[in-house]
Amino acid sequence: MTAETVLVIDAEVLVRHEIAEYLRGCGYRVIEASDTDEAMTVIEHSGLVLDVVLCDAQAVGTVNAFALVREVRERAPDLEVVLAGNVEKAAKAAGTLCDEGPHLARPYDPVLVLDRIRRRLAARDRARDEG
Amino acid sequence: MVEDEVLVRLDIVQSLDEAGFAVIEAASAEEAIALLDAGHDVDVLFSDVRLGAGLDGFALARHLRRSHPRVAIVMTSGTAALPNDLDDGRLAFLTKPYRVEAVLSHLAAAVARS
């Protein structure tokens, strides 16, 4: 079985590397992006089939994390998105861009991240089976 | 592995991973320094010379020689030539475009020397 692929977007390399290594250890293929520009390049041009995007709500780049999520939902509706971040800061950043706040606190609790990713993928697979 | 172009980084990280290297990736020289300063155990650094807006690969190599002298260094560039101060036989230099086999060979040799 091919490993499911997670795109991790986080500007803080130590945080990104730690959660990426944890998820690799759990059997996922993990692609690392340091900002939203790298993430969009991977989504649009890598040719990879991505399953989950784990994105810091404070991610930097030409577009912010919420605009990236909106882009992803338009271009790749099957791609599951998990936002992580400080709730208060993220709420301010969200403004009118997006009505959805972060799903996870950051710094990451790796076990919670894994649980959220598994739940998202399970829900996706159930929806596909029913569809 | 330090490379600011994400798709290039993706390709080479995959090749190194498949060749059996444990790869830590960085999108900039600053990220590489942060990973090394955090205590990640690195045998060899493979870096592009051009690294976007921050430090370039040569500046990174000079920094590592002071701060992490045991880390072997392999640099690559399609345009830049190796500066005299780094051209002392301790730094391997690979001209782009390169074949993955050449990268693997240089990295294995660098690890053996370190």
PDB file of N, CA, C and O in Angstrom, chain B residues 12 27 38 44 48-51 54 69 73 79 83 90 95 99 104 109 114:
ATOM      1  N   ILE B  12      15.739  15.681  -4.823  1.00  0.00           N
ATOM      2  CA  ILE B  12      17.022  15.202  -4.312  1.00  0.00           C
ATOM      3  C   ILE B  12      16.846  14.544  -2.943  1.00  0.00           C
ATOM      4  O   ILE B  12      17.505  13.546  -2.641  1.00  0.00           O
ATOM      5  N   ALA B  27      15.290  24.864   3.753  1.00  0.00           N
ATOM      6  CA  ALA B  27      14.960  25.698   2.602  1.00  0.00           C
ATOM      7  C   ALA B  27      15.890  26.900   2.473  1.00  0.00           C
ATOM      8  O   ALA B  27      15.800  27.648   1.511  1.00  0.00           O
ATOM      9  N   ALA B  38      20.643  23.371  16.810  1.00  0.00           N
ATOM     10  CA  ALA B  38      19.725  22.670  17.713  1.00  0.00           C
ATOM     11  C   ALA B  38      20.251  21.288  18.093  1.00  0.00           C
ATOM     12  O   ALA B  38      19.622  20.587  18.889  1.00  0.00           O
ATOM     13  N   VAL B  44      27.172  15.207   6.775  1.00  0.00           N
ATOM     14  CA  VAL B  44      27.546  15.945   5.574  1.00  0.00           C
ATOM     15  C   VAL B  44      26.427  16.903   5.178  1.00  0.00           C
ATOM     16  O   VAL B  44      25.244  16.558   5.266  1.00  0.00           O
ATOM     17  N   ASP B  48      23.042  23.900  -2.308  1.00  0.00           N
ATOM     18  CA  ASP B  48      23.161  24.751  -3.475  1.00  0.00           C
ATOM     19  C   ASP B  48      23.904  26.025  -3.059  1.00  0.00           C
ATOM     20  O   ASP B  48      23.899  26.399  -1.880  1.00  0.00           O
ATOM     21  N   VAL B  49      24.546  26.693  -4.009  1.00  0.00           N
ATOM     22  CA  VAL B  49      25.202  27.968  -3.698  1.00  0.00           C
ATOM     23  C   VAL B  49      24.155  29.081  -3.629  1.00  0.00           C
ATOM     24  O   VAL B  49      24.129  29.880  -2.698  1.00  0.00           O
ATOM     25  N   ARG B  50      23.273  29.118  -4.587  1.00  0.00           N
ATOM     26  CA  ARG B  50      22.225  30.149  -4.589  1.00  0.00           C
ATOM     27  C   ARG B  50      21.085  29.698  -3.692  1.00  0.00           C
ATOM     28  O   ARG B  50      20.478  28.655  -3.917  1.00  0.00           O
ATOM     29  N   LEU B  51      20.799  30.533  -2.684  1.00  0.00           N
ATOM     30  CA  LEU B  51      19.791  30.122  -1.700  1.00  0.00           C
ATOM     31  C   LEU B  51      18.798  31.252  -1.410  1.00  0.00           C
ATOM     32  O   LEU B  51      18.430  31.480  -0.270  1.00  0.00           O
ATOM     33  N   GLY B  54      18.630  35.104   1.677  1.00  0.00           N
ATOM     34  CA  GLY B  54      19.511  35.131   2.847  1.00  0.00           C
ATOM     35  C   GLY B  54      20.956  34.820   2.486  1.00  0.00           C
ATOM     36  O   GLY B  54      21.446  35.176   1.408  1.00  0.00           O
ATOM     37  N   PRO B  69      32.830  22.329  12.564  1.00  0.00           N
ATOM     38  CA  PRO B  69      33.922  21.958  11.659  1.00  0.00           C
ATOM     39  C   PRO B  69      33.952  20.481  11.283  1.00  0.00           C
ATOM     40  O   PRO B  69      34.609  20.123  10.304  1.00  0.00           O
ATOM     41  N   ILE B  73      31.270  18.998   3.752  1.00  0.00           N
ATOM     42  CA  ILE B  73      30.454  19.886   2.923  1.00  0.00           C
ATOM     43  C   ILE B  73      30.601  19.528   1.450  1.00  0.00           C
ATOM     44  O   ILE B  73      31.723  19.370   0.948  1.00  0.00           O
ATOM     45  N   THR B  79      26.467  28.040 -11.844  1.00  0.00           N
ATOM     46  CA  THR B  79      27.082  29.280 -12.316  1.00  0.00           C
ATOM     47  C   THR B  79      28.299  29.706 -11.505  1.00  0.00           C
ATOM     48  O   THR B  79      29.285  30.185 -12.066  1.00  0.00           O
ATOM     49  N   PRO B  83      35.128  29.813  -4.376  1.00  0.00           N
ATOM     50  CA  PRO B  83      36.053  30.878  -3.976  1.00  0.00           C
ATOM     51  C   PRO B  83      37.372  30.292  -3.459  1.00  0.00           C
ATOM     52  O   PRO B  83      37.401  29.176  -2.939  1.00  0.00           O
ATOM     53  N   ARG B  90      39.047  20.416   1.056  1.00  0.00           N
ATOM     54  CA  ARG B  90      38.146  19.832   2.070  1.00  0.00           C
ATOM     55  C   ARG B  90      36.685  19.947   1.680  1.00  0.00           C
ATOM     56  O   ARG B  90      35.819  19.359   2.323  1.00  0.00           O
ATOM     57  N   THR B  95      29.293  20.527 -10.174  1.00  0.00           N
ATOM     58  CA  THR B  95      28.722  21.468 -11.134  1.00  0.00           C
ATOM     59  C   THR B  95      27.355  20.980 -11.611  1.00  0.00           C
ATOM     60  O   THR B  95      27.177  19.803 -11.915  1.00  0.00           O
ATOM     61  N   ARG B  99      24.240  14.528 -12.134  1.00  0.00           N
ATOM     62  CA  ARG B  99      23.497  13.273 -12.091  1.00  0.00           C
ATOM     63  C   ARG B  99      23.394  12.846 -10.632  1.00  0.00           C
ATOM     64  O   ARG B  99      24.315  13.076  -9.846  1.00  0.00           O
ATOM     65  N   LEU B 104      25.453  11.145  -5.025  1.00  0.00           N
ATOM     66  CA  LEU B 104      25.600  10.052  -4.053  1.00  0.00           C
ATOM     67  C   LEU B 104      27.064   9.717  -3.848  1.00  0.00           C
ATOM     68  O   LEU B 104      27.518   9.482  -2.724  1.00  0.00           O
ATOM     69  N   ALA B 109      31.747   9.827  -0.345  1.00  0.00           N
ATOM     70  CA  ALA B 109      33.166  10.136  -0.169  1.00  0.00           C
ATOM     71  C   ALA B 109      33.352  11.155   0.961  1.00  0.00           C
ATOM     72  O   ALA B 109      34.280  11.044   1.780  1.00  0.00           O
ATOM     73  N   SER B 114      34.935  12.348   6.629  1.00  0.00           N
ATOM     74  CA  SER B 114      34.625  13.106   7.856  1.00  0.00           C
ATOM     75  C   SER B 114      34.878  12.276   9.103  1.00  0.00           C
ATOM     76  O   SER B 114      34.962  11.076   9.068  1.00  0.00           O
TER      77      SER B 114
END
